[in-house]
């Protein structure tokens, strides 16, 4: 398939380490993928779903101990611990290689090693990067073929040794010997003993965020946990927004939202460029441009319905892989909590048990069950999706799940303040990562689990990027919170499609059109600035949504101080200055 000596040398080394029975190059052809689907069905790795109702769709169930990213077993192995920083798990690279090599030793005996050449980003785009993943899992191959651009064409454009080396062995999914390891200096990722999503689809979080954030720092660009959307106004003009929310906090939903009826009628529309990851570079005109390096959506299934996210649901109607959802045995279709109010009576729940779904007390689909759907299935996929030059970003939005504290929306005063707003993000944890759910933790720029180097230097890189852009060309920065709750634990804001109302205020602010009022934390919408036409919300509720409780914020400032203190001298002075400023404003 290739004569690239760097590729061949690495492949030989990995082959002699893992000792697979055979080697298969993934050429990207439909024939080969179809043969692999057949094979995976024969071995039970995949289940074929109803091909009339869900053409090209398959099902996969993971081990019950292997249903989410494992942050405590994810490592950044830089030569020194300081380079990885206080947030990442670190081990000396030599020690880690020794440990891993012992685990991979003979791990593919009796198995096949698949070689997947893939591009993150449109093939040949100046933003794009190439990886090669070696894996013993057909599930991984089929997912990578949806999530990335794979095949022979990619091999042909590799320039020397400029590719990310990714090795995955499913082994026996032993959670005690599970490792997801990154060696940024070696452009290498090694994953063992898992077969789930972000642990094994190595183009995604491992490459497109952890390794890419490191490359971005070296090369002067950014890799971020952001959706990208285009908002078209009735005049047909499209403005682009990139938004960073932590895992399972609403990126896919916002990226595909359908505006409320009255705005739809006026001619407003949302176009999806990406739902999880953005790579951003400053363009020749001095503005910030973004591409989505992925080719599919690995989306959270629970909560996805015709009402909440019609476009995501539509995207899953063909050529999609479902992981850990429930199966309706009557017609071999899929079900999850929130799809509708009609769970199947004759049901296989996510762990494989046969149950009556109508009487079952417990969840039928794993809370982190997912669909892997081709982006081209999405009814509102942007015409710019494949644009190799990316789209110009007008606004950057940060957000998290905060029952209290953060208001519905506010604007940062300038780029530096915006970086501080991102750096002080916090959110309640979700099922997307193993561990407790609903605990507030600091998650700067939604990148806590994904920065491939010292987080303090990452803040510095954000500040540097701002310095490279003129203030009038740099995106304006905002913070949103769709998840504010009242005393009775109900969401105060309807969310989903109605988030469009907030996006309109944001874009109007970018054009100097909407009104804002100064507050201790930044610029809040002025009274009446958020359009509530047709919305069942009282003036009282809106006031509460936009309120800033100074005592609660003072408590948060204390927590911020403690958080930042772990970075010591490495923390940029601008962050300390912003923190002092916030504290003074609150006094
Ligand atoms: P990852 O793929 O893990 O990065 O998640 P994501 O950020 O793309 O989150 P996603 O859009 O899949 O949403 C996660 C969960 O939040 C789903 O169960 C949604 O139904 C729910 N959700 C999304 N947007 C809103 C919103 O505006 N309000 C409320 N209340 N829930 C929302
Ligand atoms: C996330 O957890 O942010 C995801 C899913 O998008 S995973 O690919 O598992 O990282
Ligand atoms: Mn994500």
XYZ file of C-alpha atoms and ligand atoms in Angstrom:
630
model
C 0.000 0.000 0.000
C 2.856 2.392 0.685
C 6.576 2.792 0.278
C 6.911 5.395 3.026
C 9.857 4.005 4.990
C 8.812 5.679 8.259
C 5.372 4.108 8.079
C 6.798 0.700 7.184
C 9.459 0.766 9.886
C 6.968 1.665 12.629
C 4.523 -0.935 11.352
C 7.223 -3.645 11.475
C 8.043 -2.698 15.063
C 4.410 -2.758 16.171
C 3.842 -6.051 14.354
C 6.722 -7.730 16.076
C 5.487 -6.345 19.403
C 1.798 -7.343 19.086
C 2.362 -10.414 16.842
C -1.000 -10.442 15.006
C -1.830 -13.482 12.854
C -2.445 -11.223 9.905
C -2.345 -7.646 8.775
C -5.091 -5.841 6.820
C -4.692 -2.391 5.274
C -7.880 -0.329 5.298
C -8.135 1.089 1.783
C -11.356 3.012 2.406
C -13.383 1.095 -0.185
C -17.042 0.316 0.475
C -16.411 -3.339 -0.519
C -13.830 -3.786 2.198
C -15.954 -2.036 4.846
C -18.971 -4.152 3.897
C -16.920 -7.340 4.219
C -15.784 -6.198 7.674
C -19.378 -5.506 8.730
C -20.332 -9.034 7.666
C -17.389 -10.480 9.546
C -18.178 -8.520 12.717
C -21.775 -9.738 12.607
C -20.571 -13.319 12.194
C -18.310 -13.040 15.251
C -20.968 -11.234 17.311
C -18.914 -8.039 17.655
C -21.732 -6.174 15.890
C -25.463 -6.801 15.541
C -27.239 -5.970 12.306
C -30.277 -3.750 12.880
C -33.497 -3.584 10.823
C -32.162 -2.802 7.340
C -35.480 -1.468 6.086
C -36.027 0.994 8.929
C -32.341 1.665 9.609
C -30.388 0.899 6.413
C -26.689 0.355 6.964
C -27.088 0.539 10.748
C -25.385 -1.716 13.283
C -25.271 -2.170 17.028
C -22.371 -2.736 19.391
C -22.354 -3.498 23.104
C -19.195 -2.861 25.115
C -18.076 -4.544 28.316
C -19.994 -3.127 31.288
C -16.759 -1.821 32.781
C -15.884 -0.018 29.550
C -18.554 2.583 28.814
C -16.810 5.975 29.009
C -13.478 7.750 28.829
C -11.235 6.882 31.763
C -9.567 10.100 32.842
C -7.690 8.555 35.750
C -5.983 6.135 33.339
C -5.180 8.755 30.694
C -1.558 9.950 30.662
C 0.518 12.681 29.063
C 4.091 11.386 28.989
C 6.331 14.369 28.370
C 10.054 14.202 29.259
C 9.404 16.179 32.477
C 6.369 16.272 34.747
C 6.299 20.085 34.531
C 5.586 19.935 30.796
C 2.454 17.851 31.445
C 1.467 20.133 34.328
C -0.483 19.550 37.523
C -3.787 18.625 35.837
C -2.597 15.699 33.726
C -1.517 12.246 34.873
C 2.149 11.861 34.051
C 4.718 9.109 33.988
C 8.296 9.106 32.754
C 8.132 8.148 29.054
C 10.739 5.382 29.366
C 8.946 3.825 32.302
C 5.613 4.072 30.510
C 6.952 2.549 27.273
C 8.322 -0.381 29.290
C 4.993 -0.884 31.051
C 3.017 -0.653 27.809
C 5.337 -2.838 25.784
C 4.796 -5.599 28.336
C 1.033 -5.205 27.929
C 1.127 -5.177 24.108
C 3.555 -8.097 23.947
C 1.785 -10.786 21.893
C -1.555 -9.029 22.506
C -2.745 -9.681 18.947
C -1.884 -13.368 18.705
C -4.805 -15.081 16.999
C -6.119 -11.682 15.950
C -5.883 -9.396 12.942
C -4.134 -6.033 12.984
C -5.950 -3.431 10.898
C -3.958 -0.490 9.566
C -6.120 2.650 9.265
C -4.548 5.642 7.507
C -6.735 8.673 8.243
C -6.912 12.429 7.834
C -8.246 14.781 10.486
C -9.707 17.575 8.402
C -10.556 17.699 4.686
C -7.904 15.784 2.734
C -5.168 18.167 1.720
C -6.474 21.188 3.701
C -3.711 23.356 5.219
C -5.435 22.746 8.598
C -5.393 18.940 8.268
C -3.177 16.353 9.942
C -2.640 12.681 9.259
C -2.680 9.716 11.593
C -2.353 5.962 11.268
C -4.211 3.810 13.766
C -3.349 0.158 14.258
C -6.142 -1.755 15.967
C -7.384 -5.315 16.495
C -11.035 -4.219 16.619
C -13.361 -4.115 13.609
C -15.663 -1.878 15.680
C -12.842 0.664 15.802
C -12.220 0.370 12.057
C -15.893 0.920 11.224
C -16.191 3.861 13.621
C -13.001 5.465 12.305
C -14.378 5.104 8.776
C -17.331 7.284 9.840
C -15.531 9.718 12.141
C -12.505 10.418 9.915
C -11.456 10.310 6.266
C -9.750 6.923 5.836
C -8.017 5.027 3.075
C -5.261 4.692 0.530
C -5.492 8.321 -0.627
C -4.318 9.407 2.826
C -1.225 7.188 2.736
C -0.204 8.759 -0.542
C 0.001 12.273 0.892
C 2.015 11.546 4.046
C 5.086 13.748 4.040
C 7.988 11.705 5.467
C 7.424 10.937 9.129
C 4.740 13.607 9.570
C 1.950 11.394 10.887
C 0.615 10.526 14.348
C 1.328 6.936 15.360
C -1.680 5.388 17.070
C -1.693 1.865 18.488
C -4.806 0.282 19.962
C -5.113 -3.242 21.361
C -8.435 -4.330 22.807
C -6.706 -7.134 24.698
C -9.104 -8.408 27.418
C -10.586 -5.005 28.411
C -9.143 -5.396 31.888
C -9.907 -2.063 33.624
C -6.924 -2.480 35.955
C -4.547 -2.562 33.021
C -6.311 -0.012 30.861
C -4.085 2.827 29.634
C -4.689 5.726 27.269
C -1.266 7.274 26.786
C 0.095 10.204 24.795
C 3.731 10.926 24.002
C 3.464 14.426 22.479
C 7.172 14.698 21.624
C 7.020 11.345 19.787
C 3.699 12.145 18.080
C 2.497 8.810 19.475
C -0.687 7.501 21.132
C -1.032 4.097 22.768
C -4.334 2.664 24.035
C -4.811 -0.754 25.585
C -7.559 -2.754 27.310
C -10.548 -0.683 26.194
C -12.937 -0.798 23.251
C -14.974 2.339 23.941
C -15.294 5.635 22.107
C -12.887 8.295 23.220
C -10.498 5.668 24.601
C -10.016 3.919 21.269
C -11.124 6.108 18.344
C -7.696 7.637 18.570
C -8.315 10.347 15.948
C -10.814 11.990 18.268
C -9.871 13.198 21.765
C -6.403 11.618 21.792
C -5.165 13.101 18.501
C -7.519 15.952 17.590
C -7.321 17.455 21.089
C -4.429 16.143 23.224
C -1.729 15.743 20.556
C -3.158 18.543 18.384
C -3.234 21.035 21.274
C 0.473 20.334 21.739
C 1.144 20.726 17.996
C -0.968 23.882 17.956
C 1.116 25.411 20.711
C 4.314 24.649 18.765
C 2.926 25.770 15.405
C 0.763 28.740 16.425
C -2.785 27.427 16.107
C -5.444 26.010 18.438
C -7.198 22.666 18.929
C -10.361 23.108 20.980
C -13.317 21.110 22.358
C -15.752 23.238 20.358
C -18.736 22.921 18.095
C -18.874 25.203 15.051
C -22.173 26.541 13.715
C -23.255 28.999 11.064
C -26.223 31.274 11.806
C -27.989 32.510 8.699
C -30.136 35.642 8.990
C -33.138 36.522 6.810
C -30.807 38.492 4.477
C -28.949 35.241 3.782
C -25.760 36.310 5.587
C -24.064 33.575 7.636
C -21.983 34.288 10.754
C -20.016 31.564 12.515
C -19.821 30.776 16.227
C -17.507 28.291 17.986
C -18.594 27.064 21.415
C -16.764 25.041 24.073
C -18.921 23.112 26.552
C -17.677 20.127 28.574
C -18.615 16.574 27.578
C -22.368 15.945 27.484
C -23.162 19.632 28.057
C -24.924 20.434 24.801
C -22.464 20.898 21.899
C -24.181 18.502 19.491
C -27.543 20.002 20.380
C -26.495 23.611 19.886
C -24.639 22.808 16.663
C -27.837 21.459 15.058
C -30.534 23.535 16.673
C -33.789 24.368 14.988
C -34.873 27.966 15.731
C -38.210 28.691 17.418
C -41.104 28.893 14.966
C -41.319 32.709 14.805
C -37.614 32.983 13.925
C -37.836 30.168 11.394
C -40.661 32.018 9.697
C -38.543 35.152 9.501
C -35.879 33.126 7.689
C -33.306 32.334 10.395
C -31.450 29.040 10.068
C -28.571 27.149 11.697
C -25.905 25.288 9.683
C -23.683 22.662 11.363
C -19.954 22.700 10.659
C -18.911 20.582 13.659
C -20.277 19.254 16.954
C -17.236 18.461 19.102
C -13.831 19.640 17.928
C -12.517 22.758 16.190
C -9.054 23.482 14.837
C -8.491 27.222 14.591
C -5.919 29.282 12.707
C -5.463 32.963 11.997
C -6.175 33.545 8.307
C -4.427 35.876 5.844
C -7.011 38.594 6.652
C -6.157 38.464 10.364
C -9.407 36.782 11.409
C -9.700 33.451 13.205
C -10.794 30.546 10.960
C -12.032 27.123 12.062
C -12.405 23.683 10.563
C -14.042 20.603 12.026
C -11.363 17.893 11.800
C -13.966 15.116 12.076
C -16.219 13.552 9.445
C -18.961 12.215 11.718
C -20.755 12.688 15.015
C -20.110 10.479 18.046
C -23.153 11.792 19.841
C -24.859 11.172 23.185
C -28.026 9.139 22.491
C -30.102 9.695 25.674
C -32.120 12.890 25.472
C -31.978 12.930 21.657
C -35.506 13.111 20.269
C -37.448 14.555 17.388
C -38.305 17.461 19.664
C -34.927 18.166 21.290
C -32.620 17.445 18.353
C -34.438 16.540 15.163
C -31.332 16.948 12.997
C -29.213 14.605 15.133
C -31.960 11.998 15.114
C -32.268 12.282 11.330
C -28.503 11.830 11.040
C -28.795 8.412 12.732
C -31.364 6.945 10.327
C -28.786 5.315 8.050
C -25.173 4.061 8.026
C -24.919 4.603 11.780
C -23.368 2.533 14.565
C -25.204 2.537 17.904
C -23.246 1.718 21.049
C -24.828 0.667 24.367
C -28.378 1.833 23.599
C -31.366 -0.536 24.056
C -32.756 -2.765 21.303
C -36.415 -3.252 20.470
C -36.433 -7.001 19.763
C -39.749 -6.868 17.880
C -38.346 -4.966 14.935
C -34.608 -4.669 15.660
C -34.636 -0.907 16.081
C -33.055 1.132 18.854
C -34.354 2.978 21.909
C -32.981 5.211 24.643
C -34.302 7.345 27.463
C -35.757 10.550 26.067
C -36.330 9.212 22.520
C -40.063 8.976 23.199
C -42.319 7.885 26.031
C -42.728 4.407 24.596
C -39.948 2.037 25.723
C -40.135 -1.348 23.973
C -41.811 -4.135 25.958
C -39.693 -6.762 24.246
C -36.341 -5.179 24.947
C -32.655 -5.988 25.223
C -31.285 -3.401 27.632
C -27.749 -2.114 27.154
C -25.953 -4.818 29.169
C -27.679 -7.510 27.094
C -30.468 -8.614 29.445
C -33.918 -9.392 28.053
C -36.437 -7.213 29.904
C -39.887 -5.738 29.632
C -38.896 -2.149 28.993
C -42.264 -0.828 30.108
C -41.879 -2.296 33.596
C -38.121 -2.105 33.988
C -36.958 0.156 36.787
C -33.555 1.388 35.739
C -32.141 2.776 32.532
C -32.468 0.721 29.350
C -29.727 2.643 27.521
C -26.428 3.476 29.190
C -26.382 7.212 30.095
C -23.282 7.548 27.878
C -24.650 5.409 25.036
C -23.772 6.915 21.667
C -24.461 6.996 17.948
C -21.713 7.226 15.336
C -23.290 8.971 12.354
C -21.759 10.345 9.135
C -21.838 14.162 9.137
C -23.218 14.147 5.589
C -26.427 12.582 6.964
C -27.192 15.766 8.859
C -30.040 17.739 7.197
C -28.416 21.035 8.225
C -24.793 20.192 7.430
C -23.072 23.408 6.374
C -22.135 23.923 2.710
C -18.758 24.972 4.202
C -18.258 21.606 5.952
C -15.547 20.533 3.487
C -14.092 24.007 2.948
C -10.331 23.476 3.318
C -9.891 27.117 4.410
C -12.412 26.838 7.256
C -15.003 29.414 8.295
C -14.381 32.840 9.927
C -15.382 32.894 13.592
C -17.298 35.928 14.903
C -17.882 34.725 18.466
C -16.404 32.205 20.875
C -18.784 30.907 23.519
C -17.854 29.091 26.722
C -20.414 27.301 28.850
C -21.057 24.653 31.438
C -23.635 23.054 33.669
C -24.052 25.333 36.648
C -27.230 25.014 38.711
C -26.380 28.357 40.343
C -23.620 30.942 39.802
C -23.369 31.540 36.040
C -26.123 33.602 34.388
C -27.801 32.580 31.124
C -25.295 34.660 29.146
C -22.671 37.362 29.576
C -19.957 38.880 27.442
C -16.289 39.276 28.260
C -14.944 42.834 28.060
C -12.078 41.931 25.723
C -9.953 38.947 24.622
C -7.868 38.873 27.790
C -10.953 38.915 29.984
C -12.463 36.285 27.694
C -9.488 34.000 28.259
C -10.056 34.435 32.000
C -13.757 33.619 31.594
C -12.759 30.416 29.756
C -10.053 29.591 32.272
C -12.524 29.866 35.171
C -15.142 27.643 33.584
C -16.644 25.041 35.856
C -19.281 22.404 35.250
C -21.078 19.489 36.850
C -19.537 16.177 35.757
C -21.491 13.896 33.385
C -21.598 10.245 32.333
C -19.177 10.937 29.451
C -16.287 10.084 31.777
C -16.051 7.298 34.331
C -16.585 8.517 37.920
C -19.115 10.522 39.911
C -21.796 12.470 38.032
C -23.102 15.928 39.019
C -20.049 17.139 40.929
C -18.920 20.692 40.077
C -15.324 20.770 38.910
C -13.220 23.386 37.196
C -12.931 22.627 33.495
C -11.027 25.425 31.730
C -12.222 25.919 28.161
C -13.915 22.464 28.474
C -10.376 21.129 27.984
C -9.532 19.776 31.442
C -9.358 16.182 30.189
C -7.907 17.127 26.797
C -4.938 19.513 27.047
C -1.777 17.692 25.983
C 0.614 19.900 27.969
C 0.768 22.198 30.993
C -2.588 23.968 31.413
C -0.837 27.169 32.553
C 1.061 27.282 29.236
C -2.232 26.589 27.474
C -3.689 29.753 29.063
C -0.559 31.540 27.854
C -1.128 30.230 24.325
C -4.691 31.567 24.335
C -3.387 34.980 25.425
C -0.710 34.890 22.702
C -3.262 34.058 20.016
C -5.238 37.127 21.089
C -2.142 39.293 20.775
C -1.720 38.128 17.178
C -5.172 39.452 16.206
C -6.358 43.052 16.015
C -9.087 43.671 18.593
C -11.645 44.435 15.886
C -10.893 41.173 14.070
C -10.620 38.802 17.057
C -13.814 36.917 17.910
C -15.791 38.371 20.822
C -15.978 36.021 23.806
C -19.107 35.018 25.757
C -20.218 32.620 28.494
C -23.558 30.800 28.583
C -25.349 28.493 31.012
C -28.396 26.568 29.767
C -28.589 24.627 33.016
C -29.465 27.161 35.707
C -32.028 25.757 38.160
C -34.672 27.218 40.457
C -35.253 26.329 44.135
C -37.251 23.260 43.109
C -34.447 21.924 40.923
C -36.203 22.730 37.624
C -34.279 24.183 34.709
C -35.083 27.892 34.494
C -34.344 28.112 30.783
C -36.149 25.991 28.150
C -32.878 25.405 26.289
C -32.444 23.505 23.011
C -34.012 25.456 20.076
C -34.673 28.436 22.323
C -30.920 28.857 22.805
C -31.169 30.572 19.411
C -32.462 33.645 21.255
C -29.160 33.876 23.116
C -27.133 33.317 19.932
C -28.919 36.271 18.345
C -27.976 38.548 21.252
C -24.393 37.295 20.945
C -24.143 38.062 17.227
C -25.884 41.407 17.661
C -23.284 42.256 20.307
C -20.536 41.356 17.823
C -22.008 43.922 15.465
C -22.508 46.499 18.213
C -26.284 46.284 17.832
C -27.661 44.821 21.089
C -27.658 46.498 24.488
C -25.660 45.328 27.471
C -25.115 46.465 31.028
C -21.860 46.314 33.005
C -21.700 43.921 35.934
C -18.977 42.590 38.210
C -18.403 39.584 35.946
C -18.833 41.148 32.509
C -21.526 42.511 30.193
C -25.066 41.255 30.786
C -27.989 41.627 28.364
C -29.909 44.821 29.070
C -33.559 44.501 30.023
C -35.517 43.375 26.985
C -32.403 42.575 24.957
C -33.114 38.834 24.914
C -36.110 38.248 22.686
C -38.758 36.231 24.560
C -41.465 36.273 21.865
C -43.761 33.225 22.225
C -41.775 32.041 25.229
C -43.523 30.829 28.355
C -41.232 32.624 30.774
C -42.023 35.322 33.357
C -40.068 38.541 33.776
C -39.196 37.234 37.266
C -37.684 34.053 35.841
C -35.673 35.944 33.253
C -34.376 38.233 35.952
C -33.293 35.241 38.018
C -31.625 33.698 34.956
C -29.574 36.837 34.437
C -28.843 37.521 38.082
C -25.347 37.537 39.545
C -25.286 36.635 43.249
C -22.223 38.361 44.667
C -21.885 36.036 47.666
C -22.035 32.940 45.490
C -19.488 34.523 43.132
C -17.170 35.405 46.016
C -17.243 31.741 46.980
C -16.357 30.867 43.401
C -13.474 33.344 43.431
C -12.022 31.569 46.474
C -12.266 28.303 44.584
C -10.656 29.892 41.502
C -7.735 31.136 43.596
C -7.143 27.708 45.021
C -7.388 26.172 41.565
C -4.940 28.614 39.976
C -2.470 28.301 42.851
C -1.479 24.817 41.703
C 0.145 26.325 38.592
C 2.574 28.405 40.673
C 4.840 30.765 38.725
C 3.795 29.282 35.434
C 0.362 30.944 35.588
C 0.328 33.965 33.215
C 0.260 37.294 35.062
C -2.786 38.335 33.021
C -4.861 35.616 34.712
C -3.853 36.800 38.187
C -4.653 40.373 37.183
C -8.111 39.361 35.934
C -8.786 37.421 39.108
C -7.909 40.462 41.245
C -10.106 42.573 39.036
C -13.076 40.234 39.471
C -12.605 40.158 43.226
C -12.489 43.960 43.410
C -15.594 44.244 41.262
C -17.478 41.914 43.563
C -16.484 43.813 46.730
P -20.043 15.213 24.078
O -20.342 14.460 22.835
O -19.859 14.326 25.267
O -18.900 16.153 23.938
O -21.402 16.022 24.484
P -22.097 17.330 23.906
O -21.481 18.549 24.519
O -22.174 17.293 22.431
O -23.574 17.242 24.547
P -24.978 16.916 23.854
O -25.414 17.968 22.891
O -24.942 15.525 23.336
O -25.949 16.997 25.102
C -25.771 16.184 26.256
C -27.040 16.121 27.062
O -27.461 17.433 27.435
C -28.201 15.503 26.287
O -28.894 14.592 27.110
C -29.070 16.684 25.925
O -30.419 16.332 25.802
C -28.810 17.679 27.058
N -28.935 19.077 26.590
C -28.377 19.625 25.487
N -28.726 20.931 25.331
C -29.530 21.230 26.377
C -30.207 22.419 26.787
O -30.153 23.482 26.148
N -30.922 22.340 27.949
C -31.007 21.191 28.683
N -31.747 21.207 29.795
N -30.388 20.043 28.317
C -29.658 20.052 27.190
C -16.662 13.503 25.126
O -16.611 12.805 26.140
O -16.413 14.738 25.157
C -17.050 12.911 23.832
C -17.171 11.449 23.749
O -17.224 13.618 22.862
S -15.636 10.634 23.633
O -15.337 10.397 22.235
O -15.785 9.365 24.350
O -14.606 11.470 24.208
Mn -16.877 15.846 23.381
